[in-house]
PDB file of C-alpha atoms in Angstrom:
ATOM      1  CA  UNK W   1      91.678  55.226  58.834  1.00  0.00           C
ATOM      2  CA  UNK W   2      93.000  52.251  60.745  1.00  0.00           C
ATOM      3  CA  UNK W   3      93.542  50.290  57.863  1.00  0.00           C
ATOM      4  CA  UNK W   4      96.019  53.281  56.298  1.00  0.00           C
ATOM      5  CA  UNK W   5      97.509  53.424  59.445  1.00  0.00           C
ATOM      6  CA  UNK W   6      98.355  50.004  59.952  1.00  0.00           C
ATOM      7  CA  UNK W   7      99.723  49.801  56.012  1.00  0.00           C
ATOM      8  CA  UNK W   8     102.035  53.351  56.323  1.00  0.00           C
ATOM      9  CA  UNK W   9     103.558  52.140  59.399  1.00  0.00           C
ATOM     10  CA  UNK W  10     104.495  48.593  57.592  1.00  0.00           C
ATOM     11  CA  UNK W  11     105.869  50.930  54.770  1.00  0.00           C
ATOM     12  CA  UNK W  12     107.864  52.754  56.801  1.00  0.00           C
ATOM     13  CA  UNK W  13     108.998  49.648  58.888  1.00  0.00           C
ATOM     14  CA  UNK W  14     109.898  47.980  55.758  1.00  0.00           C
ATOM     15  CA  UNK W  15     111.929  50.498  54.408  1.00  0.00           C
ATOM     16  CA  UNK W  16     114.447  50.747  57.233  1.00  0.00           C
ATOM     17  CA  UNK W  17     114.882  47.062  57.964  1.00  0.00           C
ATOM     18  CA  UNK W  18     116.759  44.549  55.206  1.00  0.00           C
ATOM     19  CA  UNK W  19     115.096  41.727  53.765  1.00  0.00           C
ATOM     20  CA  UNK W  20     116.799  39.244  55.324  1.00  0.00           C
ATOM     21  CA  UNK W  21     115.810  40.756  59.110  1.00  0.00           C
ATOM     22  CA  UNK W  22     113.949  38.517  61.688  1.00  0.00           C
ATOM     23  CA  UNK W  23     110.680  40.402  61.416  1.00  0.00           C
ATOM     24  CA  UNK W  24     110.775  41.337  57.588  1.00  0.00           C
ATOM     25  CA  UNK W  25     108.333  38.549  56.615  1.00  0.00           C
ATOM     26  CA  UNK W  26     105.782  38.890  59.427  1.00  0.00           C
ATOM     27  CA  UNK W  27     105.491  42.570  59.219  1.00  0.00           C
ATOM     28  CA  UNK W  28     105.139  41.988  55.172  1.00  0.00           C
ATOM     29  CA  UNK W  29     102.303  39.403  56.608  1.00  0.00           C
ATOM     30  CA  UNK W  30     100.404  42.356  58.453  1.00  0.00           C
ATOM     31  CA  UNK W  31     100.656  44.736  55.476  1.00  0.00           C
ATOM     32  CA  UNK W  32      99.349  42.030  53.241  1.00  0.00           C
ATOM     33  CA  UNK W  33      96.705  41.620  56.221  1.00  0.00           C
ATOM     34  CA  UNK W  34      95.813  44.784  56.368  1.00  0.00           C
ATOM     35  CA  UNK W  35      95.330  45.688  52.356  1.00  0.00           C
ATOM     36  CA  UNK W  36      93.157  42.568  52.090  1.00  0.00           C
ATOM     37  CA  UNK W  37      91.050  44.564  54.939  1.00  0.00           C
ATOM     38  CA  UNK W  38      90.767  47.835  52.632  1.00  0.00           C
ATOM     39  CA  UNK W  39      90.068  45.577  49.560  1.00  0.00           C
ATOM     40  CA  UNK W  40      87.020  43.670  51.270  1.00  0.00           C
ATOM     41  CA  UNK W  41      86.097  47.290  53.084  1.00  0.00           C
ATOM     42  CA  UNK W  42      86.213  48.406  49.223  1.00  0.00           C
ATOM     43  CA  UNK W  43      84.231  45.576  47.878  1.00  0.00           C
ATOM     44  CA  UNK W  44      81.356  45.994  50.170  1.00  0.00           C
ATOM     45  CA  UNK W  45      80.888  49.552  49.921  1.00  0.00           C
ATOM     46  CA  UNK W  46      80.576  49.100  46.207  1.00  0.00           C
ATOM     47  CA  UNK W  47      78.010  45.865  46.603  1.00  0.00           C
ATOM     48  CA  UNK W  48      76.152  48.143  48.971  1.00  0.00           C
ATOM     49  CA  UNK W  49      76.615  50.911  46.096  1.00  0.00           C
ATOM     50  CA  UNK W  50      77.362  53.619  49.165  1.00  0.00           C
ATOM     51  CA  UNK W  51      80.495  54.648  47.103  1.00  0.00           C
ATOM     52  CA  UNK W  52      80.073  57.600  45.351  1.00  0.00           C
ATOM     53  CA  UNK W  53      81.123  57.141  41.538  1.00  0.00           C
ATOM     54  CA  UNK W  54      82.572  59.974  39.292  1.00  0.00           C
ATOM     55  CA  UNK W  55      81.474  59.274  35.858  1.00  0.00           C
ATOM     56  CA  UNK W  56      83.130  60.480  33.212  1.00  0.00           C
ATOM     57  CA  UNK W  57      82.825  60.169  29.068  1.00  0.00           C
ATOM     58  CA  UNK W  58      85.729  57.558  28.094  1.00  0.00           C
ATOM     59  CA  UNK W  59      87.252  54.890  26.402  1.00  0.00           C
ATOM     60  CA  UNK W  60      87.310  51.193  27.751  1.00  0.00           C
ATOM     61  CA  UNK W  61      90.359  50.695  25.462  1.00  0.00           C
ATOM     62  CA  UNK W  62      92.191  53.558  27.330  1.00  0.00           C
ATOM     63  CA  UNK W  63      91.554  52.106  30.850  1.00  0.00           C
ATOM     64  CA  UNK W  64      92.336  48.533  29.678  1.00  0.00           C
ATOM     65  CA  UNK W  65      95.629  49.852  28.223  1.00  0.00           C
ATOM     66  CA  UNK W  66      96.697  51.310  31.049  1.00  0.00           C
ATOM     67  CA  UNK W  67      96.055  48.753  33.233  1.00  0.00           C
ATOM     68  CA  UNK W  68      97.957  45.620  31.072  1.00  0.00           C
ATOM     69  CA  UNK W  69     101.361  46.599  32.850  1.00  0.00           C
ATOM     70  CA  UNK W  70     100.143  46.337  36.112  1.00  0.00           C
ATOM     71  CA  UNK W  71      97.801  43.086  35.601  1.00  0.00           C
ATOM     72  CA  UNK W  72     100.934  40.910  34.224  1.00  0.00           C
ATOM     73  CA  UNK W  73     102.599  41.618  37.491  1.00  0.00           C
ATOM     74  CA  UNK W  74      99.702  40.221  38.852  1.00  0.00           C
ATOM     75  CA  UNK W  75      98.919  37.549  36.927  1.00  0.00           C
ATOM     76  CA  UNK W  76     102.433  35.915  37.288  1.00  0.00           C
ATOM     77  CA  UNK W  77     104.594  33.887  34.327  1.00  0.00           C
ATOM     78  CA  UNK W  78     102.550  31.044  33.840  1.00  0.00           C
ATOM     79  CA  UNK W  79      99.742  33.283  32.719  1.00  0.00           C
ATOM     80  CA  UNK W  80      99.392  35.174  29.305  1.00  0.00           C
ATOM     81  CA  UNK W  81      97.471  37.795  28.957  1.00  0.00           C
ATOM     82  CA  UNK W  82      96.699  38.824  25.270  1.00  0.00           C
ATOM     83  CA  UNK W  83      94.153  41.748  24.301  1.00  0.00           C
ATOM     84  CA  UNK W  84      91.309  41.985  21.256  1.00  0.00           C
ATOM     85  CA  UNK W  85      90.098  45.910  21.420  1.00  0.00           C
ATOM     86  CA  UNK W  86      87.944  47.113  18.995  1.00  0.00           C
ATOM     87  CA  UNK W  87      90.138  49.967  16.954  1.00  0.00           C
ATOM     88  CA  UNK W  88      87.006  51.721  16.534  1.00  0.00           C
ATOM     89  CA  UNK W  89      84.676  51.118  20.329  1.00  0.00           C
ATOM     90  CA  UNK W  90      82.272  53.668  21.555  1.00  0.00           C
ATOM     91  CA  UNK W  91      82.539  55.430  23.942  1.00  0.00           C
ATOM     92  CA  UNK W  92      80.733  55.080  27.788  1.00  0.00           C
ATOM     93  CA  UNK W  93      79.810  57.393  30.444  1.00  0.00           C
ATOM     94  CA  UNK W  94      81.582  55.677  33.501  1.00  0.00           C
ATOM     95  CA  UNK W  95      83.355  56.073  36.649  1.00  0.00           C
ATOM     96  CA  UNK W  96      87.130  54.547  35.946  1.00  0.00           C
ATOM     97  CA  UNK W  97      87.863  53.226  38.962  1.00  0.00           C
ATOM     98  CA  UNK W  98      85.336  50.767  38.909  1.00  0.00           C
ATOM     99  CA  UNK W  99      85.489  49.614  35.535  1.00  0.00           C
ATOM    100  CA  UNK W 100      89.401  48.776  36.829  1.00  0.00           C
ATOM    101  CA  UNK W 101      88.045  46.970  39.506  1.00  0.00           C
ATOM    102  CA  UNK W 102      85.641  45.155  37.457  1.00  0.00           C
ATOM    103  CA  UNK W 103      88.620  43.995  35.026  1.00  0.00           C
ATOM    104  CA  UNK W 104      90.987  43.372  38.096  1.00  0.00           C
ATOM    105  CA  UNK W 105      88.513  41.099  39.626  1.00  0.00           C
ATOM    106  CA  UNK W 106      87.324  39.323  36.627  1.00  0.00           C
ATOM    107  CA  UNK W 107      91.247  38.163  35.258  1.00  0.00           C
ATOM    108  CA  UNK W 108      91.935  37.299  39.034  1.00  0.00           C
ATOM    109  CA  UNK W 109      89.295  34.824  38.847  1.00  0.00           C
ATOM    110  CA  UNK W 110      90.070  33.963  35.499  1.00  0.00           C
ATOM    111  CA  UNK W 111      93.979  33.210  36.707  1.00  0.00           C
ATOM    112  CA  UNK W 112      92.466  31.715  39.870  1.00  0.00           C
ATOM    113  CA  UNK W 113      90.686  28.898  37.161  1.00  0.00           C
ATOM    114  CA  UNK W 114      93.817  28.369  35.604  1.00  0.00           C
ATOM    115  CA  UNK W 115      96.200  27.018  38.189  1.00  0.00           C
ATOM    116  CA  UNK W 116      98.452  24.740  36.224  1.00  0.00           C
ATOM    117  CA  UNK W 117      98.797  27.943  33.652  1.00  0.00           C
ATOM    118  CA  UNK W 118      96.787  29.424  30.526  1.00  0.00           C
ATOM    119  CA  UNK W 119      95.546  32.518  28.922  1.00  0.00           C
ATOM    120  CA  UNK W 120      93.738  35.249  29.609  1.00  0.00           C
ATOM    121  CA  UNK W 121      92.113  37.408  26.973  1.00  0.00           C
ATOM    122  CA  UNK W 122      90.550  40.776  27.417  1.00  0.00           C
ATOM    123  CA  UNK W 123      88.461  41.599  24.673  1.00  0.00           C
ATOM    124  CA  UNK W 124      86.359  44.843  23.836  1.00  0.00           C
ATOM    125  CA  UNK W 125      83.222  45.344  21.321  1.00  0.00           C
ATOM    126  CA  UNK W 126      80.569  47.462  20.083  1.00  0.00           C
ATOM    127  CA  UNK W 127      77.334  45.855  20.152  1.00  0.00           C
ATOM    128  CA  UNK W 128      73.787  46.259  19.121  1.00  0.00           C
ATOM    129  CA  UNK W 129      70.869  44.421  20.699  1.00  0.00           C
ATOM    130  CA  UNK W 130      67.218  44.598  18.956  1.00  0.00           C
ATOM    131  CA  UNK W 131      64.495  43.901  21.095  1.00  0.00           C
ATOM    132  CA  UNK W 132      64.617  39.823  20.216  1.00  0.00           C
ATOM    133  CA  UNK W 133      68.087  39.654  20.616  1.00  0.00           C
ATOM    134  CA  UNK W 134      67.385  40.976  24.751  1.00  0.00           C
ATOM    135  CA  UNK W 135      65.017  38.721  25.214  1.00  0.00           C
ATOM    136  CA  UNK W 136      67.350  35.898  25.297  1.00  0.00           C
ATOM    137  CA  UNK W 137      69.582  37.689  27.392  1.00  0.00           C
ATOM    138  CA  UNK W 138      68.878  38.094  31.292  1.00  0.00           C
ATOM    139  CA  UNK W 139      68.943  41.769  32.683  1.00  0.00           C
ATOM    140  CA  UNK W 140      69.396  43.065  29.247  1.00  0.00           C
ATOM    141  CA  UNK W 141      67.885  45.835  26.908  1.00  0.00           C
ATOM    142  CA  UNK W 142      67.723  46.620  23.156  1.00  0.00           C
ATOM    143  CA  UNK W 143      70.026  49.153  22.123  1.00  0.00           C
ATOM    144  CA  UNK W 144      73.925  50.130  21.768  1.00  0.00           C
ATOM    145  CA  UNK W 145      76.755  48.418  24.078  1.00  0.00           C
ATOM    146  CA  UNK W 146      80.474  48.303  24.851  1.00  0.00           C
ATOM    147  CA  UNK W 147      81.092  44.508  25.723  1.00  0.00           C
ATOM    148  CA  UNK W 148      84.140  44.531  27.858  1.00  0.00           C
ATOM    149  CA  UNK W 149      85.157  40.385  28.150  1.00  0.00           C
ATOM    150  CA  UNK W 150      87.383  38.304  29.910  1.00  0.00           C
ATOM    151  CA  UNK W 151      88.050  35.007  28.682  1.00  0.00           C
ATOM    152  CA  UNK W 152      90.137  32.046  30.060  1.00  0.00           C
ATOM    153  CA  UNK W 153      90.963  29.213  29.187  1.00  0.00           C
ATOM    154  CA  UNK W 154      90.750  26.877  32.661  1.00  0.00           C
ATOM    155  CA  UNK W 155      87.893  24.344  33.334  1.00  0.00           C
ATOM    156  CA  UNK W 156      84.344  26.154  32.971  1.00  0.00           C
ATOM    157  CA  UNK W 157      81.555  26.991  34.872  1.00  0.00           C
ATOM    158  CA  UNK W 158      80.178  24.807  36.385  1.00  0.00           C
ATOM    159  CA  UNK W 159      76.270  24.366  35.978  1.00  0.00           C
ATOM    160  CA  UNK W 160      75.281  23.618  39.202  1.00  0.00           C
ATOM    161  CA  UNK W 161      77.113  26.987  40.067  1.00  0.00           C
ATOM    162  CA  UNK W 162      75.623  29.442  37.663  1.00  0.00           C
ATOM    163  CA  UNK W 163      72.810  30.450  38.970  1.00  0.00           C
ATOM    164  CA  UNK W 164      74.833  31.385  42.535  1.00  0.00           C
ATOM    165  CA  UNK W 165      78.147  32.595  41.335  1.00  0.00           C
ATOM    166  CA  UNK W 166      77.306  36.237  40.982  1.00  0.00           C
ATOM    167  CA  UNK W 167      75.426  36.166  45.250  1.00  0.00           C
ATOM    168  CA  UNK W 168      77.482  37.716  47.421  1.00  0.00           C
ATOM    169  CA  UNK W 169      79.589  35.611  49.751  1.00  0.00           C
ATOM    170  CA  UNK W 170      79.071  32.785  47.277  1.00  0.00           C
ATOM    171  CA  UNK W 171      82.987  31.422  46.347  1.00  0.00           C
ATOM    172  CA  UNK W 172      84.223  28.048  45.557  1.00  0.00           C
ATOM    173  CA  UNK W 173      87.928  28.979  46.557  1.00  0.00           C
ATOM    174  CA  UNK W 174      89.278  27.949  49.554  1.00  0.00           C
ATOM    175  CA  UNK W 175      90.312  31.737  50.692  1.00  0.00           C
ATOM    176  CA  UNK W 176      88.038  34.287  49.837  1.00  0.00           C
ATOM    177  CA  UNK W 177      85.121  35.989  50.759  1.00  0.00           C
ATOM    178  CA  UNK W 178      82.946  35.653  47.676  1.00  0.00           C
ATOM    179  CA  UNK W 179      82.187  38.987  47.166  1.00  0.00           C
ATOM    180  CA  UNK W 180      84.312  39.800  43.343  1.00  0.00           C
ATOM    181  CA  UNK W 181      81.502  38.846  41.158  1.00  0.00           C
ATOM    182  CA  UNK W 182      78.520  40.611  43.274  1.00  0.00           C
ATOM    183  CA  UNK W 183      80.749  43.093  43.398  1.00  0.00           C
ATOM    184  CA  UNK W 184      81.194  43.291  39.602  1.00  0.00           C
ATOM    185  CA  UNK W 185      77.313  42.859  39.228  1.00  0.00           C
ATOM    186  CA  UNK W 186      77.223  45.769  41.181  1.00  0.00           C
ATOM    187  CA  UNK W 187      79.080  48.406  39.339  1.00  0.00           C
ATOM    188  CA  UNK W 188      77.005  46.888  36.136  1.00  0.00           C
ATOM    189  CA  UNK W 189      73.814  47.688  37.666  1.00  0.00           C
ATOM    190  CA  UNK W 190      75.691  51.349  38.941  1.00  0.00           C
ATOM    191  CA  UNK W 191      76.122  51.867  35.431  1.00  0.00           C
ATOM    192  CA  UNK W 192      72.905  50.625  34.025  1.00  0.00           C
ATOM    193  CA  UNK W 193      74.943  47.919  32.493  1.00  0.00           C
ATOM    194  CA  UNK W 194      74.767  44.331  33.134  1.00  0.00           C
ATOM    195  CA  UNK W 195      77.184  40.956  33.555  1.00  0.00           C
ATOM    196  CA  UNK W 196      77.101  37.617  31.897  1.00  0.00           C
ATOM    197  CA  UNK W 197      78.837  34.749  32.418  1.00  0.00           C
ATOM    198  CA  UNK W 198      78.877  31.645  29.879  1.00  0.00           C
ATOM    199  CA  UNK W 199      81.310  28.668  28.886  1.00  0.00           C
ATOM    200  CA  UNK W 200      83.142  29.380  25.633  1.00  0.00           C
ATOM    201  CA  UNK W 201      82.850  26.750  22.687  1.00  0.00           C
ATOM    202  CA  UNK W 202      86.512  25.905  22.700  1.00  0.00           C
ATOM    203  CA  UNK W 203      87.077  25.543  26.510  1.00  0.00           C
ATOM    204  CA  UNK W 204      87.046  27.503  29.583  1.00  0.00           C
ATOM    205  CA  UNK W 205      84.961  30.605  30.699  1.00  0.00           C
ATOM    206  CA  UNK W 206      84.095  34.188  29.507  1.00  0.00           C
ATOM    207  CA  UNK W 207      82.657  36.833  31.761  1.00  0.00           C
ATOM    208  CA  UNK W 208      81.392  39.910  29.766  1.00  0.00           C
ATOM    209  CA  UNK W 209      80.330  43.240  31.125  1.00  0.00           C
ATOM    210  CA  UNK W 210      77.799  45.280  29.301  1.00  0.00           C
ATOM    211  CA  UNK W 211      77.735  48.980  29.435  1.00  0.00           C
ATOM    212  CA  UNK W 212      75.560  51.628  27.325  1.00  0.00           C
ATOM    213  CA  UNK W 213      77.394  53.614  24.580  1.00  0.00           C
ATOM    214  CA  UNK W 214      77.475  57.163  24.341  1.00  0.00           C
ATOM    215  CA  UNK W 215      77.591  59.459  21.179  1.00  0.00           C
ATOM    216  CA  UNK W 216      79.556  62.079  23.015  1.00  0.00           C
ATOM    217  CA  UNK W 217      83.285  62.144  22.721  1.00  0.00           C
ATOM    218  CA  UNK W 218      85.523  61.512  25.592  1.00  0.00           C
ATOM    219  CA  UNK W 219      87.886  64.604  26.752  1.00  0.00           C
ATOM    220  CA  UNK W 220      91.526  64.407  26.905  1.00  0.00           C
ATOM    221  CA  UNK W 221      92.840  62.228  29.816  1.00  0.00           C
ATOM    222  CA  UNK W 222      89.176  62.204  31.062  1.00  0.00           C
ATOM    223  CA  UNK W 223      90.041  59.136  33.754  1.00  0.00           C
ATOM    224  CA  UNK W 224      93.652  59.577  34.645  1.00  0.00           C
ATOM    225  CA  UNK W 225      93.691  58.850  37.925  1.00  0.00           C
ATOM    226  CA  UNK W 226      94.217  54.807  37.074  1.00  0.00           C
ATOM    227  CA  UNK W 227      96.769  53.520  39.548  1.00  0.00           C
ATOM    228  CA  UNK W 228     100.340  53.844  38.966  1.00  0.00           C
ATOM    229  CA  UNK W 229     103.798  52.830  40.339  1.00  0.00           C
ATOM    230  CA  UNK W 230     104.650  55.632  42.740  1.00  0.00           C
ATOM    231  CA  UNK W 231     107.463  57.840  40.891  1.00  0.00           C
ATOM    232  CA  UNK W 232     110.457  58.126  42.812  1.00  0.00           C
ATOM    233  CA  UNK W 233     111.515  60.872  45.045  1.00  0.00           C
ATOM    234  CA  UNK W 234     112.235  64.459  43.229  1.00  0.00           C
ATOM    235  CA  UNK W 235     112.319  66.084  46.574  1.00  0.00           C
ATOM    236  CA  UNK W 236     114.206  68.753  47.076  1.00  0.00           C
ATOM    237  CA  UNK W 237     113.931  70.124  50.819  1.00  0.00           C
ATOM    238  CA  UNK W 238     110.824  71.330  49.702  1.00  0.00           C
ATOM    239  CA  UNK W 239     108.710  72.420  52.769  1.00  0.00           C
ATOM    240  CA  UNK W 240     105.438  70.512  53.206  1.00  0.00           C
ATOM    241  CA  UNK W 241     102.628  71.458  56.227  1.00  0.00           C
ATOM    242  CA  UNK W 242     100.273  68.525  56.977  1.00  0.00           C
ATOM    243  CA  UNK W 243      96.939  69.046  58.615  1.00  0.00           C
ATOM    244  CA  UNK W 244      95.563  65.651  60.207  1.00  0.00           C
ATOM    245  CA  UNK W 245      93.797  66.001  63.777  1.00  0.00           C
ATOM    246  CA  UNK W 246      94.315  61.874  63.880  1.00  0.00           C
ATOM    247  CA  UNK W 247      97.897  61.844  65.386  1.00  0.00           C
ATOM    248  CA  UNK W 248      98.741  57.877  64.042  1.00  0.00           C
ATOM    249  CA  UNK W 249      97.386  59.319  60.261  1.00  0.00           C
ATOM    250  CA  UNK W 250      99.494  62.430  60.909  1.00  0.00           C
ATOM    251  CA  UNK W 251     103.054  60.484  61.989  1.00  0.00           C
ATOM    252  CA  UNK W 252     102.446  58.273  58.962  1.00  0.00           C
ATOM    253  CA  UNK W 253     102.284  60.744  56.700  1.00  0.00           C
ATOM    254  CA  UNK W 254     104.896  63.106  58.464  1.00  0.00           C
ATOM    255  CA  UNK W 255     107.445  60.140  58.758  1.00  0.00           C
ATOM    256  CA  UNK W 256     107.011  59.176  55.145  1.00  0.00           C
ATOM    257  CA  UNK W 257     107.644  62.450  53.664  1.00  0.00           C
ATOM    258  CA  UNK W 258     110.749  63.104  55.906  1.00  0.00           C
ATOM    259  CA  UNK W 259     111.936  60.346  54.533  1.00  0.00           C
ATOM    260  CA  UNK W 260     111.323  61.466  51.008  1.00  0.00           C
ATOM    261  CA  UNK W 261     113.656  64.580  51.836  1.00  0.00           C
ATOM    262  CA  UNK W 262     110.609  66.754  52.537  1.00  0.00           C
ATOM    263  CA  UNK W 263     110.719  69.296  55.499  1.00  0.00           C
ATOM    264  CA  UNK W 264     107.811  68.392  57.610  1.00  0.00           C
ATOM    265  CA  UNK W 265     105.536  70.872  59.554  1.00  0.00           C
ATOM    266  CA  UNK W 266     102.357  69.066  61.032  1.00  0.00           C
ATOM    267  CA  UNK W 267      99.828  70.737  62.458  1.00  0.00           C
ATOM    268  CA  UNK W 268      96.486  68.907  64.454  1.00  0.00           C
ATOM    269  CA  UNK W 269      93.946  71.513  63.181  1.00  0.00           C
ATOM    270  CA  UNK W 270      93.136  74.521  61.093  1.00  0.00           C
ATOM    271  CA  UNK W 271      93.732  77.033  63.675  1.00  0.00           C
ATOM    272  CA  UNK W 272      97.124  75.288  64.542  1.00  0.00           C
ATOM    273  CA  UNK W 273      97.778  75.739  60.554  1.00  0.00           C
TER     274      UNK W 273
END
């Protein structure tokens, strides 16, 4: 709650001051502050596995996809990011969300390897292991697999890392708090899945995320609630009652919609409503 609070007041500070005001940049410090708060408070819910996951029949092509717009924003111009998805992949019972954040964290990594520039590619697979094949293969099974890679082309692994990189609060970067690749071992493991992580013949690394295929098919927009741009305001003086008994959460959201155009009633309880 006091992370949302913190970011909706920033929002609403920075869309009444200009860019050029005295406090623009610092109060764009604290809202960067506070969403790398909710993104560590994220990550270690899902390395403790105490977030809930909604799993769902889809397609890892579909969530990719949808994703590639919001990733080259991310990623920045010295960075290409190119895609290899398997016309025909199987399907996978799993919760969206965290196959985004497993994709998100991997090609942040994989940019964060590259700093002088390179290329990312996201690649998806079927695959079928026989018994032999798992044996090779640490945490694996025989069976049927989406493979869901990310490949870059910086310096490598390094050996003497390998064995740590996926502990959390392991890192090798100057700011962070090693927590993205326990974090995508985690979701594996949520999903009966599991991660590896190798050096590809040609040059740089490729981390590759294993999940189980399904037969079933996947229904119509089955995982649509990947993250978007908010759409722009198609208020019009549309009444809207809010019912938050934390007053700071409550004048966020209040304030925000006025400004939208929305008529705001708030209300601190259900009785009040």
């Amino acid at each position: 709650g006091d992370v949302y609070k913190r970011q909706g007041y920033c929002e609403l500070i920075l869309k009444n001051i200009e860019p050029d005001h005295l406090f623009y940049e610092d109060v764009q410090q604290i809202r960067n502050a506070a969403n790398r708060g909710e993104a560590l408070v994220r990550q270690l819910l899902a390395f403790a596995r105490r977030q809930q996951s909604q799993l769902f029949v889809l397609n890892a092509n579909q969530v990719i996809q949808e994703m590639l717009k919001m990733l080259d924003r991310l990623i920045g111009e010295d960075i290409i990011i190119s895609t290899e998805l398997a016309p025909d992949l199987w399907n996978v019972r799993a919760d969206a969300g965290r196959i985004e954040q497993v994709v998100m964290n991997l090609v942040v990594n994989a940019r964060d390897a590259m700093p002088e520039g390179g290329k990312i590619t996201i690649r998806t697979d079927n695959i079928v292991l026989s018994a032999e094949a798992a044996a090779t293969m640490p945490d694996s099974r025989s069976g049927q697999f989406v493979r869901i890679s990310i490949a870059d082309t910086g310096k490598g692994i390094d050996e003497k890392n390998r064995d740590k990189m996926f502990e959390p609060f392991f890192t090798t970067k100057r700011e962070g708090a090693g927590l993205g690749l326990a974090t995508v071992k985690a979701i594996a493991v949520q999903h009966k899945g599991w991660v590896t992580a190798a050096n590809a013949p040609e040059g740089g690394a490729v981390f590759s995320l294993y999940l189980p295929a399904v037969a079933e098919p996947a229904p119509h927009e089955a995982h649509q609630h990947t993250i978007r741009a908010a759409p722009e305001s198609s208020s019009n003086n549309e009444r809207i009652l809010v019912v938050e008994d934390d007053t700071a959460i409550r004048d966020v959201i209040c304030r925000t919609l006025s400004s939208e155009g929305y008529k705001v009633t708030a209300a601190a309880d259900a009785e009040q409503a």
